[in-house]
Tab-separated table of N, CA and C in Angstrom:
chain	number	residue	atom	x	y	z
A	86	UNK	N	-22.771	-10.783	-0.367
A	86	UNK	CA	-23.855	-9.984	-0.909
A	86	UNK	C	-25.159	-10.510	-0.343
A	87	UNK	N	-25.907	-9.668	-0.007
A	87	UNK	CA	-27.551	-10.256	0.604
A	87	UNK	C	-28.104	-10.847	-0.255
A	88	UNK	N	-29.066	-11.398	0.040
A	88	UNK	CA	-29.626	-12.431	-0.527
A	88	UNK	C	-30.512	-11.916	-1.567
A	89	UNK	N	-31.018	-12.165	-2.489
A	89	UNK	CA	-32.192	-11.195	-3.340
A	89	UNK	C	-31.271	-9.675	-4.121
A	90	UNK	N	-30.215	-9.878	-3.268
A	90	UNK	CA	-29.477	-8.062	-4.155
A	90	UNK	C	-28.937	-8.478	-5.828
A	91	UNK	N	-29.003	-8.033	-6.546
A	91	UNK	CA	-28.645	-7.822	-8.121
A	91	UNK	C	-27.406	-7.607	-7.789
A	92	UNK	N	-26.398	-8.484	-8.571
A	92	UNK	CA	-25.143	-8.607	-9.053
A	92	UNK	C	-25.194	-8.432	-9.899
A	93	UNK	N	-23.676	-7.107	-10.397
A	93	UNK	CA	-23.485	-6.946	-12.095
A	93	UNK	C	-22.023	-7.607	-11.750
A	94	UNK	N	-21.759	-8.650	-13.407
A	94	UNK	CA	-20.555	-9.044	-13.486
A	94	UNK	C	-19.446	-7.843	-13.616
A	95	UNK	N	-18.370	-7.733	-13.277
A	95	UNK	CA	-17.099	-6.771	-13.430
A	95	UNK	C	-16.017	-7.481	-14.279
A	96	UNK	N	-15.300	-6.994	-14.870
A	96	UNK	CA	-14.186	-7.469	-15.814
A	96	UNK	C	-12.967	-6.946	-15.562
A	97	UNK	N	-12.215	-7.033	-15.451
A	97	UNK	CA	-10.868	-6.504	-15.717
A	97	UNK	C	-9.715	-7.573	-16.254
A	98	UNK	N	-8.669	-6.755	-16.278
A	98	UNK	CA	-7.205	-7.721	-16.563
A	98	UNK	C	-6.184	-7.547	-15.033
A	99	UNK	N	-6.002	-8.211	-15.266
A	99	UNK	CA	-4.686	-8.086	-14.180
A	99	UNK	C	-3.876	-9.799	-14.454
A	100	UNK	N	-2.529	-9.385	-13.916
A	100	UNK	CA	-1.783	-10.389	-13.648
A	100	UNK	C	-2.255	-11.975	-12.566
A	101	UNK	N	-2.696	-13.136	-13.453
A	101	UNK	CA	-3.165	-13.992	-12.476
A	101	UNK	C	-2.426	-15.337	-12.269
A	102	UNK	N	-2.226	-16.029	-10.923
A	102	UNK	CA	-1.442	-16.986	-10.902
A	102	UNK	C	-2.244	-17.712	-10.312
A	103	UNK	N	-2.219	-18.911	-10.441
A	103	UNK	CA	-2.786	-20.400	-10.286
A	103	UNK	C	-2.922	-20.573	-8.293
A	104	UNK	N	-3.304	-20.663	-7.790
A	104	UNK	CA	-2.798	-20.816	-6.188
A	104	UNK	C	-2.836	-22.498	-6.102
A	105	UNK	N	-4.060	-23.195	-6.390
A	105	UNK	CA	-4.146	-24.685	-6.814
A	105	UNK	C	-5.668	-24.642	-7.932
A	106	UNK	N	-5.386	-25.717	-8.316
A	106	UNK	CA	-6.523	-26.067	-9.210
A	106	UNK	C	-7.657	-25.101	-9.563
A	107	UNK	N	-8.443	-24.654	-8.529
A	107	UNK	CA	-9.847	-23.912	-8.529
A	107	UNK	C	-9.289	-22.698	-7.901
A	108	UNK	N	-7.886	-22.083	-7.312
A	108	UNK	CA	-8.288	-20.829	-6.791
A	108	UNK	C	-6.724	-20.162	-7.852
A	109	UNK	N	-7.589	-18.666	-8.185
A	109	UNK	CA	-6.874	-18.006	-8.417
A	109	UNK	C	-6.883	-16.857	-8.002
A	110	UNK	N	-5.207	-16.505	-8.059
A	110	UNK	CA	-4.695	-15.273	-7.032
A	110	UNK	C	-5.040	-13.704	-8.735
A	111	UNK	N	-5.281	-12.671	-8.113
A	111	UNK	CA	-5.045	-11.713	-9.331
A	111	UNK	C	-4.393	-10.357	-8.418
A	112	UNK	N	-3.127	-9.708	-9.128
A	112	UNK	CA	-2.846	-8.709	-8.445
A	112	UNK	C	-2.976	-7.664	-8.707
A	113	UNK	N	-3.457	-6.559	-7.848
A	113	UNK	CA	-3.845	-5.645	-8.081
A	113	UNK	C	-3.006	-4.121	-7.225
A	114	UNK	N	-3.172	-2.665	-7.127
A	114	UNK	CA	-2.329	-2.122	-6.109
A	114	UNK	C	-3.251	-1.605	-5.395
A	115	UNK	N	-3.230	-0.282	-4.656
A	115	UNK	CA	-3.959	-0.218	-3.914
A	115	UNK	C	-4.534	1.440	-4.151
A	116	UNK	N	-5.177	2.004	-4.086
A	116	UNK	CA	-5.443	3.209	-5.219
A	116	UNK	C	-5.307	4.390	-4.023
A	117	UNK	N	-4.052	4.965	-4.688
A	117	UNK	CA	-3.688	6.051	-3.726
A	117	UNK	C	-2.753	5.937	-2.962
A	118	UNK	N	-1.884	5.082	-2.822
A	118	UNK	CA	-1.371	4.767	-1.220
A	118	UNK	C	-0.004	3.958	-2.410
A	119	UNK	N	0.999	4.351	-2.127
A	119	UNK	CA	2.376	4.114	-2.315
A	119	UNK	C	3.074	3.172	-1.094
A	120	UNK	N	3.363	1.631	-0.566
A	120	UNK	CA	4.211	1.311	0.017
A	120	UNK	C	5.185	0.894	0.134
A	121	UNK	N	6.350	1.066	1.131
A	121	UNK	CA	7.312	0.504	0.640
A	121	UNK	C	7.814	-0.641	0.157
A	122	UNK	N	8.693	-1.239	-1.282
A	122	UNK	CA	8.907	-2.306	-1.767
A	122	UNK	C	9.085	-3.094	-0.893
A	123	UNK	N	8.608	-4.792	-0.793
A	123	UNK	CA	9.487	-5.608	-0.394
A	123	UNK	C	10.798	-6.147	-0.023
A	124	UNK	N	11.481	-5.429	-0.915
A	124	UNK	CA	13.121	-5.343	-0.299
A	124	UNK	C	13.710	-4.038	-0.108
A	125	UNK	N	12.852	-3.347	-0.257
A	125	UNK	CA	12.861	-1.813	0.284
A	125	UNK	C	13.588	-2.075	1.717
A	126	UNK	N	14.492	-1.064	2.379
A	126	UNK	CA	15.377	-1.016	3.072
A	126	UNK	C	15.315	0.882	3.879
A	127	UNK	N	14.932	1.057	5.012
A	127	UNK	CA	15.011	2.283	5.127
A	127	UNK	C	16.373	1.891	6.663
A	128	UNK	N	16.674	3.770	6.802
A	128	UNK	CA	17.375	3.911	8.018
A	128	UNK	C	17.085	4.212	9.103
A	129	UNK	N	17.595	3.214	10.344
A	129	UNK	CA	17.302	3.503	11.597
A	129	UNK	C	18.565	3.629	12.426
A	130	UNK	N	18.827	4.737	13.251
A	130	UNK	CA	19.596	4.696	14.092
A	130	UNK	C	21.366	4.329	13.328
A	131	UNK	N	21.640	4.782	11.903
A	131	UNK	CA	22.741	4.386	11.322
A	131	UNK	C	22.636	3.104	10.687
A	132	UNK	N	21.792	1.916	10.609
A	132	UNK	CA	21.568	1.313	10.113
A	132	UNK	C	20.296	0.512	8.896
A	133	UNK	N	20.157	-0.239	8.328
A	133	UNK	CA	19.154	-0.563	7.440
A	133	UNK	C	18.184	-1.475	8.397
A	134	UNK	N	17.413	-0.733	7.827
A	134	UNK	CA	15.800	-2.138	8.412
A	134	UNK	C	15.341	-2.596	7.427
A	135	UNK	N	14.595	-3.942	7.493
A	135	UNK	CA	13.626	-4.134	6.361
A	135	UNK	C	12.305	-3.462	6.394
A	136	UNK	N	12.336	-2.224	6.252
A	136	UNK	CA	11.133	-1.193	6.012
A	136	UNK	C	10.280	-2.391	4.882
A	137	UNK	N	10.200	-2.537	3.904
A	137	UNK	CA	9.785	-3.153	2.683
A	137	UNK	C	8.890	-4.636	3.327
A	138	UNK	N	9.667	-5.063	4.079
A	138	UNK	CA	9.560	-6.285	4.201
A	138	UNK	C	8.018	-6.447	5.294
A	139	UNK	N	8.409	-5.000	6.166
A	139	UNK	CA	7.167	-4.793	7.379
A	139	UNK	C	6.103	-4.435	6.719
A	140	UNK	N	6.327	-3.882	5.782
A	140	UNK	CA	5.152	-3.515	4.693
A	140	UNK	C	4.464	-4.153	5.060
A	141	UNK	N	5.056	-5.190	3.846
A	141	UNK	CA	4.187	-6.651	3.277
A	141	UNK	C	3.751	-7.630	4.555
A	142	UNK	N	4.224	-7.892	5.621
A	142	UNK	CA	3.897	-8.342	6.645
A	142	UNK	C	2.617	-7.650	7.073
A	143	UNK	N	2.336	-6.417	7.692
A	143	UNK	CA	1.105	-5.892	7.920
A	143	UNK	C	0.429	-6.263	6.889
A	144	UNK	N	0.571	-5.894	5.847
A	144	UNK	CA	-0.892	-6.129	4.683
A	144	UNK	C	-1.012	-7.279	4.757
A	145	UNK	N	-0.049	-8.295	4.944
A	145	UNK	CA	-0.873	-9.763	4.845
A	145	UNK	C	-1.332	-10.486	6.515
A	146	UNK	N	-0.665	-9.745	7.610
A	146	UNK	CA	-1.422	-9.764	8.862
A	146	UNK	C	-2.922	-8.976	8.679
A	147	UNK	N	-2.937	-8.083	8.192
A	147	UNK	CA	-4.762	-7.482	8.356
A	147	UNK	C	-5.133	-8.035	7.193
A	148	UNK	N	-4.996	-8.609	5.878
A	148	UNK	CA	-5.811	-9.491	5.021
A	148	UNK	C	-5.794	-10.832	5.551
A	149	UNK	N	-5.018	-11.481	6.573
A	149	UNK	CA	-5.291	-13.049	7.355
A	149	UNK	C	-6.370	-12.971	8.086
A	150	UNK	N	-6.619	-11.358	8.821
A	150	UNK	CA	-7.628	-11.473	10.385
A	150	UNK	C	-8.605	-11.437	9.853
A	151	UNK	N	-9.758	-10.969	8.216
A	151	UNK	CA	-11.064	-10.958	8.127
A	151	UNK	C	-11.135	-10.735	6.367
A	152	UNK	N	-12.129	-10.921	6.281
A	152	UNK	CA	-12.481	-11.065	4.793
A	152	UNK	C	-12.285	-9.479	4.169
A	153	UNK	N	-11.795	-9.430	3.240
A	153	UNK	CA	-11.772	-8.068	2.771
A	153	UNK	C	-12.478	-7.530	1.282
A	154	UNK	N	-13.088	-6.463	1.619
A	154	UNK	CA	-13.914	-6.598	0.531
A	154	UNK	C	-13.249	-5.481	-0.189
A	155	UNK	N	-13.138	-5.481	-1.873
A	155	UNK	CA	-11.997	-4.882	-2.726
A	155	UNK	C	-12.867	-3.961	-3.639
A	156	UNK	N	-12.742	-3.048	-3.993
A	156	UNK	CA	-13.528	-1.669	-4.789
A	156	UNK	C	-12.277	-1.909	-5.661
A	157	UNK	N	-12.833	-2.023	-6.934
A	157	UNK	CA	-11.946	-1.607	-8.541
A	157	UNK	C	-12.040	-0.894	-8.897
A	158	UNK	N	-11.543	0.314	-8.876
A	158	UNK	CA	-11.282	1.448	-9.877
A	158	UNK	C	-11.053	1.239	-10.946
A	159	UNK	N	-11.604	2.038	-11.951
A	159	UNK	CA	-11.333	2.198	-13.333
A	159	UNK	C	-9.842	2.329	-13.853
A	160	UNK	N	-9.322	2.786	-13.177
A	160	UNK	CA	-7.654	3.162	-13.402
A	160	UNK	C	-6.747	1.796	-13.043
A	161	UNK	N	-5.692	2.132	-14.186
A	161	UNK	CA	-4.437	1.366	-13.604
A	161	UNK	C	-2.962	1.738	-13.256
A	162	UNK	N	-2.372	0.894	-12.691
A	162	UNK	CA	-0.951	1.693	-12.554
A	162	UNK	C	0.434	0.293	-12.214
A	163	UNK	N	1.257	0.741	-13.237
A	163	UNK	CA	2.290	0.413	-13.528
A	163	UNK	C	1.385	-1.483	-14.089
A	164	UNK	N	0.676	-1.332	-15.023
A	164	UNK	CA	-0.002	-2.243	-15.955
A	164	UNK	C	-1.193	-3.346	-14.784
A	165	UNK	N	-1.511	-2.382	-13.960
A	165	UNK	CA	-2.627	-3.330	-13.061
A	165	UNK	C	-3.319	-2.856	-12.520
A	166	UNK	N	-4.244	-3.224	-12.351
A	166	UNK	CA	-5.877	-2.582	-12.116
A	166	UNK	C	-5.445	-2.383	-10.589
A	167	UNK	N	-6.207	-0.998	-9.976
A	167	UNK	CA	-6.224	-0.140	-8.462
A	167	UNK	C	-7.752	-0.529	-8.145
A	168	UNK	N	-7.228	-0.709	-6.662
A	168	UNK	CA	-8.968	-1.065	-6.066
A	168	UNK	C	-8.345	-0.484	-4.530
A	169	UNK	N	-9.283	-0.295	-3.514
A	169	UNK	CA	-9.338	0.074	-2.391
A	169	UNK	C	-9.677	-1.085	-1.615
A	170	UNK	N	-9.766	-1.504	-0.449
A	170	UNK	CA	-9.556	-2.053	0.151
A	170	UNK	C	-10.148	-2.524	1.784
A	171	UNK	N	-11.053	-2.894	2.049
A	171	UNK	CA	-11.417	-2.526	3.392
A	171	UNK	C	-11.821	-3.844	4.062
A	172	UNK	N	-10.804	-3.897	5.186
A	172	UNK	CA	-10.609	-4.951	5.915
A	172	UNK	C	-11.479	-4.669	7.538
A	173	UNK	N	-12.559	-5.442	8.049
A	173	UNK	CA	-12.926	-5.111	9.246
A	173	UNK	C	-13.386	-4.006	9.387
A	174	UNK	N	-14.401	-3.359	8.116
A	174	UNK	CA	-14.163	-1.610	8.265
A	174	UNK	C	-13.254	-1.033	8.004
A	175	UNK	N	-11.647	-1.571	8.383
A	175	UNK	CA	-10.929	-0.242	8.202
A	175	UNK	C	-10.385	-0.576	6.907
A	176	UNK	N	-10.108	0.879	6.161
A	176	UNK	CA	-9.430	1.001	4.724
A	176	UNK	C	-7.678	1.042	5.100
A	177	UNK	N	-7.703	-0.564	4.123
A	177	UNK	CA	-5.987	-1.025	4.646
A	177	UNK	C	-5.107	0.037	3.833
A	178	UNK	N	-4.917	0.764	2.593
A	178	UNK	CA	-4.347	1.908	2.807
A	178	UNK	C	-4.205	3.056	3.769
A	179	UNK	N	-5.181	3.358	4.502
A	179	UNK	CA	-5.027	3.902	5.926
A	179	UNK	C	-4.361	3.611	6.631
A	180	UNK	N	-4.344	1.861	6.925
A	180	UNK	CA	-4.074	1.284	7.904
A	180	UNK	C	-2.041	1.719	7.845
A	181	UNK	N	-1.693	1.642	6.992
A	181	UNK	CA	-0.704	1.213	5.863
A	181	UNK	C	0.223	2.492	6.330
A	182	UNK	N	-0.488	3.417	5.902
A	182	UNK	CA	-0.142	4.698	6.036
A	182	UNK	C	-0.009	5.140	7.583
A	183	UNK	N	-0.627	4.719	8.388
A	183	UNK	CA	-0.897	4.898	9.923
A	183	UNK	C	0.371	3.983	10.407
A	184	UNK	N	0.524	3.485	9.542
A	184	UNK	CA	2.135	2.334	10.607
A	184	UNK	C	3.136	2.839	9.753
A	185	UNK	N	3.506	4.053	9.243
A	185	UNK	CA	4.354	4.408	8.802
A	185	UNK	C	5.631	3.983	7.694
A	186	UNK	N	4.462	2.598	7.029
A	186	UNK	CA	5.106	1.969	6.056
A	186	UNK	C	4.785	2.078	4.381
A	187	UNK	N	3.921	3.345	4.637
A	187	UNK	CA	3.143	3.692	3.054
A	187	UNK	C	3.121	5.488	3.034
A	188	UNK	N	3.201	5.966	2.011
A	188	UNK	CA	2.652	7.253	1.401
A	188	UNK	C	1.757	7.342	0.822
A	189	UNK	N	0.897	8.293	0.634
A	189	UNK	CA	-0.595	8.388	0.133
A	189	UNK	C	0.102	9.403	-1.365
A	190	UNK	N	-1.287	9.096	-2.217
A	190	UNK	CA	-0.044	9.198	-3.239
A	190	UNK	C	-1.933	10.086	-3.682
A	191	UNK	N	-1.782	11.004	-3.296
A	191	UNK	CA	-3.160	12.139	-3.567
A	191	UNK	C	-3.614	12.454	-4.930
A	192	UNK	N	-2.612	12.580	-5.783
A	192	UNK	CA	-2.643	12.719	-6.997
A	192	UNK	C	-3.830	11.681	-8.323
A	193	UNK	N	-3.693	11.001	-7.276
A	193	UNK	CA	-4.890	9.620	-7.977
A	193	UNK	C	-5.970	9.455	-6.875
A	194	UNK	N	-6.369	10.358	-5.846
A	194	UNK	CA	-7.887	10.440	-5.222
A	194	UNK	C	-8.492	11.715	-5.408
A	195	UNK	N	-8.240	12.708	-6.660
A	195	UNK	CA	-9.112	13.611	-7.070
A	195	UNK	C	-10.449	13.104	-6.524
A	196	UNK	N	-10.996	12.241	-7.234
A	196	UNK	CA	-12.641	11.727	-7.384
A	196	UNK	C	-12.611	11.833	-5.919
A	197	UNK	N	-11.935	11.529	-5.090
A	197	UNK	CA	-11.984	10.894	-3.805
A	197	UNK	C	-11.627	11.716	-2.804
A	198	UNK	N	-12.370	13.244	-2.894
A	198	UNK	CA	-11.558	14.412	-1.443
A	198	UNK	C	-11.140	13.364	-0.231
A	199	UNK	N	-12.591	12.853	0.435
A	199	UNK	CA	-12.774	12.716	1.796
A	199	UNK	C	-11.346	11.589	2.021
A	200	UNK	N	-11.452	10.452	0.677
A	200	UNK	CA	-10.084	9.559	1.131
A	200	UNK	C	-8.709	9.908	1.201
A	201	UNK	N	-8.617	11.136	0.258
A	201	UNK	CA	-7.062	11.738	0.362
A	201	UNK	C	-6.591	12.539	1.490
A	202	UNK	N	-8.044	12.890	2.057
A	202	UNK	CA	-8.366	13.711	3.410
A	202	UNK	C	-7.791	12.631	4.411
A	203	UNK	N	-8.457	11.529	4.426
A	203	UNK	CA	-7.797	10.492	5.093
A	203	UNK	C	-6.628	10.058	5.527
A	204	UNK	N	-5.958	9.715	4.299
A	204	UNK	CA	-4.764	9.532	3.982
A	204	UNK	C	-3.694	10.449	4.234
A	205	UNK	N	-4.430	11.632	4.053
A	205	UNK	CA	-2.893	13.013	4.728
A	205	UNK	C	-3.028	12.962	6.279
A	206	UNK	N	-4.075	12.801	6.504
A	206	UNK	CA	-4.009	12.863	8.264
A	206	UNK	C	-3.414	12.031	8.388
A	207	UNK	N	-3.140	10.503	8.108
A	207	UNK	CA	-2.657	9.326	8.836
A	207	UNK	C	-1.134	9.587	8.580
A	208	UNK	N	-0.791	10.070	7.246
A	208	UNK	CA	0.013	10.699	7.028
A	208	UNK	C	1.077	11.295	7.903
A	209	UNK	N	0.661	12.686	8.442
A	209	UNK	CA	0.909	13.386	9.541
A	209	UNK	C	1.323	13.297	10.383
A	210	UNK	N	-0.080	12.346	11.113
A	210	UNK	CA	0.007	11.651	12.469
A	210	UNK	C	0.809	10.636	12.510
A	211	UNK	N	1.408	9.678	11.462
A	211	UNK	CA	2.622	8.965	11.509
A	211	UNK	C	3.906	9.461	11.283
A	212	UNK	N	3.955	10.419	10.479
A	212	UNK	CA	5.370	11.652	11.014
A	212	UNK	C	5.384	11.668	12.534
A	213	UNK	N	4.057	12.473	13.014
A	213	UNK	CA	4.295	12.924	14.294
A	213	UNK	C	4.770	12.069	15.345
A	214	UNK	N	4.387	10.718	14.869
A	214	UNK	CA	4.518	9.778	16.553
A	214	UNK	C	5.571	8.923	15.387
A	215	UNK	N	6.591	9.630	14.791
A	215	UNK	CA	7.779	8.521	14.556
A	215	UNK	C	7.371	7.088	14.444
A	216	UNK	N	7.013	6.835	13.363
A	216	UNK	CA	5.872	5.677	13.460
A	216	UNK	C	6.722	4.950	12.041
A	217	UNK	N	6.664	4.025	11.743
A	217	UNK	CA	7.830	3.086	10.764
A	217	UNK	C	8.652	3.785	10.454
A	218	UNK	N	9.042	3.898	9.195
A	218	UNK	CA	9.793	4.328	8.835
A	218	UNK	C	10.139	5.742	9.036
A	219	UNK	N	9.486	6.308	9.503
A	219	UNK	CA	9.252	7.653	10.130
A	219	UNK	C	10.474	7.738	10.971
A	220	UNK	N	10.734	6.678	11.825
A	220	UNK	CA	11.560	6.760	12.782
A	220	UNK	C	12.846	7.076	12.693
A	221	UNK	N	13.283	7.065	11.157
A	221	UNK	CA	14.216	7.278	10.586
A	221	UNK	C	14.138	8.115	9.101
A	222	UNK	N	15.252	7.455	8.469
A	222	UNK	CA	15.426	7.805	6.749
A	222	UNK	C	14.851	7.057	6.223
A	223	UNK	N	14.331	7.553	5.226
A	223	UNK	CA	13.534	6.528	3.746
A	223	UNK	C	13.689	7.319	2.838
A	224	UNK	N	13.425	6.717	1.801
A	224	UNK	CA	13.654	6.609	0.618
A	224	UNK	C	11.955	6.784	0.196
A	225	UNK	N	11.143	7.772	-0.699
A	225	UNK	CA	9.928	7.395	-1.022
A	225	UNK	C	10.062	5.893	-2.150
A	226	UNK	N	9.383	5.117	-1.937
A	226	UNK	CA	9.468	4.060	-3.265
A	226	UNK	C	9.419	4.327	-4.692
A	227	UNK	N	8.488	5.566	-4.620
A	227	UNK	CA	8.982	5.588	-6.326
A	227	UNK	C	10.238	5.803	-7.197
A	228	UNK	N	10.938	6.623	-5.726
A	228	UNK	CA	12.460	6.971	-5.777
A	228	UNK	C	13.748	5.646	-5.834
A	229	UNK	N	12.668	4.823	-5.322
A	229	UNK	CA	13.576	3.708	-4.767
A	229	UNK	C	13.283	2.583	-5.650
A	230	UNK	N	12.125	2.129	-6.554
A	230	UNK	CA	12.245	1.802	-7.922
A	230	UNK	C	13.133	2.593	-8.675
A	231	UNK	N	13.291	3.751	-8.692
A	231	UNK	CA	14.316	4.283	-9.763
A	231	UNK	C	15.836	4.250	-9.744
A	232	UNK	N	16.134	3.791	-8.261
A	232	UNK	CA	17.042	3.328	-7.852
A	232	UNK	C	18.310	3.872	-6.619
A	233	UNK	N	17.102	4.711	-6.121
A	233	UNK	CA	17.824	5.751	-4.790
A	233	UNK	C	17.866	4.840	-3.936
A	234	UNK	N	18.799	4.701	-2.875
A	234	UNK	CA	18.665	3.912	-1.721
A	234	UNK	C	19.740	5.161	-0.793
A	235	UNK	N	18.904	4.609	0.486
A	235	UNK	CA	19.698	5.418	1.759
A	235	UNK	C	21.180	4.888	1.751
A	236	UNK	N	21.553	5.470	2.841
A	236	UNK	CA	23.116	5.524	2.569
A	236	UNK	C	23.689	4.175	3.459
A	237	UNK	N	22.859	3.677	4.369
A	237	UNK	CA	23.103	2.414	4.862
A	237	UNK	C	23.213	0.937	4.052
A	238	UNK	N	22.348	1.552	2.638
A	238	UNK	CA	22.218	0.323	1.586
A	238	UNK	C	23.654	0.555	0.823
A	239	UNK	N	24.255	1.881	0.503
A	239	UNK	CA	25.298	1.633	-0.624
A	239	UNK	C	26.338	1.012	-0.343
């Protein structure tokens, strides 16, 4: 924040864990943007990939390369506060969605035309160029919390 600018304190709840002594981690999701679970599993070529796993790898490769600054939304989902995200300029739900390892989940960027606008293009354009999981079968995650899995997992 510049120097001389007025800070208002913010509050929320979320889930927080200790990292050491003085730093704590708090988790939050990402507002709009659905990715695949961590052990999420999609199909390629007759077999399972760790779709889930590439996820989480990108998001924590573009939160390693630069400081990211986090927008809290008022809303929560599945008991934890949604914030947006923007790493280097770019909004890592975009990013997310552009490597074919996330769905934009529109229904929660009413307030937000221009970002859901966003989000369907990257959308699209990662259908179009077979781009993660694209390249194959998936499973949407909400489907896959409920307990659908492709046919390479059963």
């Amino acid at each position: 924040m510049p120097s001389g600018a007025a800070s208002e304190d913010m509050t929320f709840n979320a889930t927080a864990r200790a990292l050491d002594g003085d730093t704590v981690a708090a988790d939050f999701r990402l507002l709009g943007v659905d990715a695949f679970e961590r052990r999420q599993l999609c199909e390629k070529n007759g077999a399972c990939w760790a779709c889930g796993k590439a996820a989480q790898d990108l998001a924590a490769r573009t939160l390693r390369d630069a400081n990211a600054e986090i927008r809290l939304s008022s809303r929560s989902s599945y008991g934890r506060p949604v914030a947006t995200v923007t790493v280097g300029g770019r909004d890592l739900g975009e990013i997310m969605i552009a490597a074919g390892l996330a769905v934009p989940q529109p229904q929660y960027l009413r307030a937000d035309p221009a970002r859901a606008a966003k989000y369907a293009a990257a959308f699209r354009d990662a259908q179009h160029r077979r781009a993660g999981a694209f390249e194959g079968r998936w499973t949407e995650p909400a489907a896959w919390r409920r307990g659908e899995r492709p046919a390479c997992e059963r």
